Tab-separated table of C-alpha atoms in Angstrom:
chain	number	residue	atom	x	y	z
U	221	UNK	CA	30.940	21.133	21.449
U	222	UNK	CA	30.149	17.448	21.733
U	223	UNK	CA	29.795	15.090	18.830
U	224	UNK	CA	27.657	11.960	18.628
U	225	UNK	CA	29.515	8.749	19.228
U	226	UNK	CA	29.785	6.091	16.562
U	227	UNK	CA	27.283	3.925	18.469
U	228	UNK	CA	24.777	6.797	18.568
U	229	UNK	CA	25.194	7.449	14.870
U	230	UNK	CA	24.516	3.801	14.070
U	231	UNK	CA	21.727	3.279	16.600
U	232	UNK	CA	18.619	1.532	15.366
U	233	UNK	CA	15.104	2.923	15.336
U	234	UNK	CA	13.668	4.395	18.515
U	235	UNK	CA	11.297	2.446	20.726
U	236	UNK	CA	8.391	4.552	19.439
U	237	UNK	CA	9.342	3.781	15.843
U	238	UNK	CA	9.659	0.059	16.614
U	239	UNK	CA	6.245	0.056	18.252
U	240	UNK	CA	4.763	1.950	15.312
U	241	UNK	CA	6.238	-0.382	12.689
U	242	UNK	CA	5.240	-3.492	14.623
U	243	UNK	CA	1.645	-2.399	15.147
U	244	UNK	CA	1.169	-1.017	11.658
U	245	UNK	CA	2.426	-4.230	10.079
U	246	UNK	CA	0.163	-6.279	12.365
U	247	UNK	CA	-2.856	-4.174	11.373
U	248	UNK	CA	-2.139	-4.231	7.649
U	249	UNK	CA	-1.506	-7.976	7.678
U	250	UNK	CA	-4.672	-8.444	9.758
U	251	UNK	CA	-2.921	-10.011	12.717
U	252	UNK	CA	-5.187	-7.536	14.505
U	253	UNK	CA	-8.382	-7.596	12.434
U	254	UNK	CA	-10.781	-4.710	12.092
U	255	UNK	CA	-13.070	-4.337	15.098
U	256	UNK	CA	-10.588	-5.755	17.617
U	257	UNK	CA	-9.836	-3.742	20.747
U	258	UNK	CA	-6.241	-4.067	21.936
U	259	UNK	CA	-4.601	-2.644	25.038
U	260	UNK	CA	-1.379	-0.684	25.332
U	261	UNK	CA	-0.017	-3.485	27.481
U	262	UNK	CA	-0.643	-6.118	24.798
U	263	UNK	CA	1.114	-4.004	22.188
U	264	UNK	CA	4.031	-3.163	24.477
U	265	UNK	CA	4.608	-6.838	25.270
U	266	UNK	CA	4.384	-7.897	21.613
U	267	UNK	CA	6.700	-5.111	20.424
U	268	UNK	CA	9.144	-5.452	23.324
U	269	UNK	CA	8.855	-1.819	24.465
U	270	UNK	CA	7.313	0.129	27.334
U	271	UNK	CA	3.868	1.755	27.198
U	272	UNK	CA	5.118	5.295	26.556
U	273	UNK	CA	6.400	4.623	23.001
U	274	UNK	CA	3.237	2.596	22.349
U	275	UNK	CA	1.155	5.708	23.062
U	276	UNK	CA	3.240	7.668	20.549
U	277	UNK	CA	2.784	4.928	17.964
U	278	UNK	CA	-0.972	4.840	18.521
U	279	UNK	CA	-1.258	8.586	18.002
U	280	UNK	CA	0.480	8.252	14.620
U	281	UNK	CA	-1.765	5.375	13.610
U	282	UNK	CA	-4.843	7.297	14.716
U	283	UNK	CA	-3.775	10.178	12.449
U	284	UNK	CA	-3.473	7.678	9.582
U	285	UNK	CA	-6.997	6.443	10.189
U	286	UNK	CA	-6.019	2.909	11.199
U	287	UNK	CA	-7.084	2.992	14.863
U	288	UNK	CA	-9.514	4.825	17.137
U	289	UNK	CA	-8.258	5.520	20.664
U	290	UNK	CA	-10.373	5.003	23.767
U	291	UNK	CA	-8.783	6.340	26.984
U	292	UNK	CA	-8.222	3.660	29.651
U	293	UNK	CA	-9.534	0.970	27.271
U	294	UNK	CA	-7.078	0.801	24.409
U	295	UNK	CA	-7.173	1.120	20.641
U	296	UNK	CA	-9.884	-0.132	18.327
U	297	UNK	CA	-8.637	-1.376	14.964
U	298	UNK	CA	-10.847	0.438	12.477
U	299	UNK	CA	-12.794	-1.994	10.287
U	300	UNK	CA	-12.629	-1.493	6.536
U	301	UNK	CA	-15.841	0.216	5.463
U	302	UNK	CA	-17.512	0.427	2.075
U	303	UNK	CA	-16.862	4.175	2.182
U	304	UNK	CA	-13.141	3.646	2.788
U	305	UNK	CA	-12.907	1.331	-0.214
U	306	UNK	CA	-14.593	3.940	-2.414
U	307	UNK	CA	-12.428	6.788	-1.119
U	308	UNK	CA	-9.148	4.869	-1.421
U	309	UNK	CA	-9.882	3.683	-4.952
U	310	UNK	CA	-11.021	7.130	-6.075
U	311	UNK	CA	-7.842	8.723	-4.711
U	312	UNK	CA	-5.693	5.985	-6.251
U	313	UNK	CA	-7.314	6.522	-9.642
U	314	UNK	CA	-6.607	10.252	-9.549
U	315	UNK	CA	-2.964	9.763	-8.542
U	316	UNK	CA	-2.230	6.895	-10.926
U	317	UNK	CA	-3.827	8.472	-13.987
U	318	UNK	CA	-2.018	11.756	-13.343
U	319	UNK	CA	1.274	9.897	-12.942
U	320	UNK	CA	0.636	7.792	-16.050
U	321	UNK	CA	0.098	10.906	-18.121
U	322	UNK	CA	3.216	12.543	-16.731
U	323	UNK	CA	5.496	9.590	-17.510
U	324	UNK	CA	4.216	8.977	-21.037
U	325	UNK	CA	6.916	11.138	-22.720
U	326	UNK	CA	9.577	9.177	-20.759
U	327	UNK	CA	7.930	5.772	-20.906
U	328	UNK	CA	11.052	4.081	-22.269
U	329	UNK	CA	12.744	4.788	-18.920
U	330	UNK	CA	10.336	2.644	-16.899
U	331	UNK	CA	9.518	-0.248	-19.226
U	332	UNK	CA	12.369	-2.464	-18.054
U	333	UNK	CA	11.455	-1.990	-14.382
U	334	UNK	CA	7.784	-2.689	-15.047
U	335	UNK	CA	8.672	-5.840	-16.995
U	336	UNK	CA	10.861	-6.994	-14.094
U	337	UNK	CA	8.084	-6.488	-11.540
U	338	UNK	CA	5.606	-8.278	-13.775
U	339	UNK	CA	7.955	-11.233	-13.985
U	340	UNK	CA	8.288	-11.180	-10.181
U	341	UNK	CA	4.496	-11.316	-9.954
U	342	UNK	CA	4.349	-14.297	-12.285
U	343	UNK	CA	6.968	-16.184	-10.286
U	344	UNK	CA	5.194	-15.453	-6.998
U	345	UNK	CA	1.861	-16.545	-8.428
U	346	UNK	CA	3.340	-19.772	-9.752
U	347	UNK	CA	4.797	-20.445	-6.295
U	348	UNK	CA	1.517	-19.647	-4.548
U	349	UNK	CA	3.199	-16.837	-2.575
U	350	UNK	CA	0.442	-14.240	-2.149
U	351	UNK	CA	2.562	-11.928	0.006
U	352	UNK	CA	5.328	-11.742	-2.622
U	353	UNK	CA	2.722	-11.324	-5.353
U	354	UNK	CA	1.184	-8.351	-3.575
U	355	UNK	CA	4.592	-6.785	-2.945
U	356	UNK	CA	5.544	-7.028	-6.628
U	357	UNK	CA	2.130	-5.705	-7.667
U	358	UNK	CA	2.580	-2.715	-5.384
U	359	UNK	CA	6.088	-2.090	-6.739
U	360	UNK	CA	4.769	-2.217	-10.323
U	361	UNK	CA	2.286	0.574	-9.597
U	362	UNK	CA	4.714	2.585	-7.463
U	363	UNK	CA	7.269	2.563	-10.287
U	364	UNK	CA	4.901	4.614	-12.441
U	365	UNK	CA	3.890	6.986	-9.642
U	366	UNK	CA	7.458	7.641	-8.498
U	367	UNK	CA	8.653	8.181	-12.063
U	368	UNK	CA	6.227	11.101	-12.335
U	369	UNK	CA	8.605	13.019	-10.061
U	370	UNK	CA	6.138	14.401	-7.502
U	371	UNK	CA	7.384	13.320	-4.091
U	372	UNK	CA	4.216	14.426	-2.284
U	373	UNK	CA	2.024	12.342	-4.575
U	374	UNK	CA	4.399	9.394	-4.270
U	375	UNK	CA	4.153	9.576	-0.474
U	376	UNK	CA	0.370	9.898	-0.647
U	377	UNK	CA	0.229	6.907	-2.959
U	378	UNK	CA	2.179	4.725	-0.534
U	379	UNK	CA	-0.257	5.659	2.239
U	380	UNK	CA	-3.192	4.796	-0.012
U	381	UNK	CA	-1.655	1.405	-0.734
U	382	UNK	CA	-1.128	0.891	3.001
U	383	UNK	CA	-4.835	1.533	3.501
U	384	UNK	CA	-5.675	-0.868	0.686
U	385	UNK	CA	-3.371	-3.619	1.926
U	386	UNK	CA	-5.972	-4.807	4.436
U	387	UNK	CA	-8.432	-5.136	1.539
U	388	UNK	CA	-5.987	-6.296	-1.117
U	389	UNK	CA	-4.755	-9.563	0.362
U	390	UNK	CA	-8.347	-10.764	0.655
U	391	UNK	CA	-8.905	-10.041	-3.023
U	392	UNK	CA	-5.936	-12.185	-4.078
U	393	UNK	CA	-6.850	-14.998	-1.669
U	394	UNK	CA	-10.631	-15.049	-1.993
U	395	UNK	CA	-11.486	-13.897	-5.514
U	396	UNK	CA	-11.078	-16.838	-7.940
U	397	UNK	CA	-8.938	-15.940	-10.919
U	398	UNK	CA	-8.160	-12.389	-9.746
U	399	UNK	CA	-4.403	-12.939	-9.799
U	400	UNK	CA	-4.589	-14.059	-13.431
U	401	UNK	CA	-6.632	-10.952	-14.289
U	402	UNK	CA	-4.065	-8.704	-12.600
U	403	UNK	CA	-1.211	-10.329	-14.499
U	404	UNK	CA	-3.048	-9.947	-17.810
U	405	UNK	CA	-3.908	-6.311	-17.135
U	406	UNK	CA	-0.328	-5.450	-16.228
U	407	UNK	CA	0.777	-7.121	-19.446
U	408	UNK	CA	-1.749	-4.933	-21.303
U	409	UNK	CA	-0.220	-1.834	-19.717
U	410	UNK	CA	3.256	-2.872	-20.816
U	411	UNK	CA	1.987	-3.474	-24.342
U	412	UNK	CA	0.397	-0.016	-24.379
U	413	UNK	CA	3.757	1.535	-23.514
U	414	UNK	CA	5.185	0.026	-26.693
U	415	UNK	CA	2.646	1.868	-28.838
U	416	UNK	CA	2.146	5.514	-29.767
U	417	UNK	CA	-1.342	5.995	-28.298
U	418	UNK	CA	-1.219	7.654	-24.883
U	419	UNK	CA	-4.975	7.213	-24.465
U	420	UNK	CA	-4.622	3.445	-24.813
U	421	UNK	CA	-2.060	3.551	-21.988
U	422	UNK	CA	-4.282	5.715	-19.772
U	423	UNK	CA	-7.290	3.515	-20.503
U	424	UNK	CA	-5.315	0.425	-19.472
U	425	UNK	CA	-4.233	2.050	-16.201
U	426	UNK	CA	-7.726	3.330	-15.398
U	427	UNK	CA	-9.427	0.040	-16.242
U	428	UNK	CA	-7.077	-1.854	-13.938
U	429	UNK	CA	-7.867	0.399	-10.965
U	430	UNK	CA	-11.596	0.217	-11.715
U	431	UNK	CA	-11.519	-3.581	-11.878
U	432	UNK	CA	-9.701	-3.703	-8.541
U	433	UNK	CA	-12.466	-1.569	-7.024
U	434	UNK	CA	-15.126	-3.956	-8.309
U	435	UNK	CA	-13.385	-6.974	-6.803
U	436	UNK	CA	-12.854	-5.281	-3.438
U	437	UNK	CA	-16.502	-4.327	-3.199
U	438	UNK	CA	-17.688	-7.872	-3.951
U	439	UNK	CA	-15.646	-9.185	-1.018
U	440	UNK	CA	-17.493	-7.098	1.538
């Protein structure tokens, strides 16, 4: 019986995984904007891999709804549609409100983490760092969802936020005052956790998601 060598055990991600991560990040950060057609060769060169792992990566991204594949032509980056915005926000609302209700009896366990992420958001906003602001915002929400203890919902939530990332950066960059609104609404959620009214907490969570939906729709 053979055993893996130390180098094999510590090997980095496969070429297919590298291609997938590279292309997904480029799509979510709009390096490749919606509506652009890109070839396997372009992706392979940018990711530093051959075309075979690129094909595997594209199949995964097609399953996630981020690209549409056209044989012998390449991959079309799916534009964000009004329907996608509605579907993503509706699914987010269901997941986040369920998670918020589940964590209410254990709310003391997450308050410190939420306060830390809110402070990270404030620092990023003061520095004009939209990318860091979005990352801290995402972590704030994910803290609640993950604390609910349902791994399937937590995974689904991360995929929903991936889908929203292409929409979300535009909202922080293009909607005047939106960052200040987000900070205030997160502060309202923290304040609700200090009280004894679960419905006030759920209302604060739901209102925040609804307001995000309104902003995203106005940017289309």
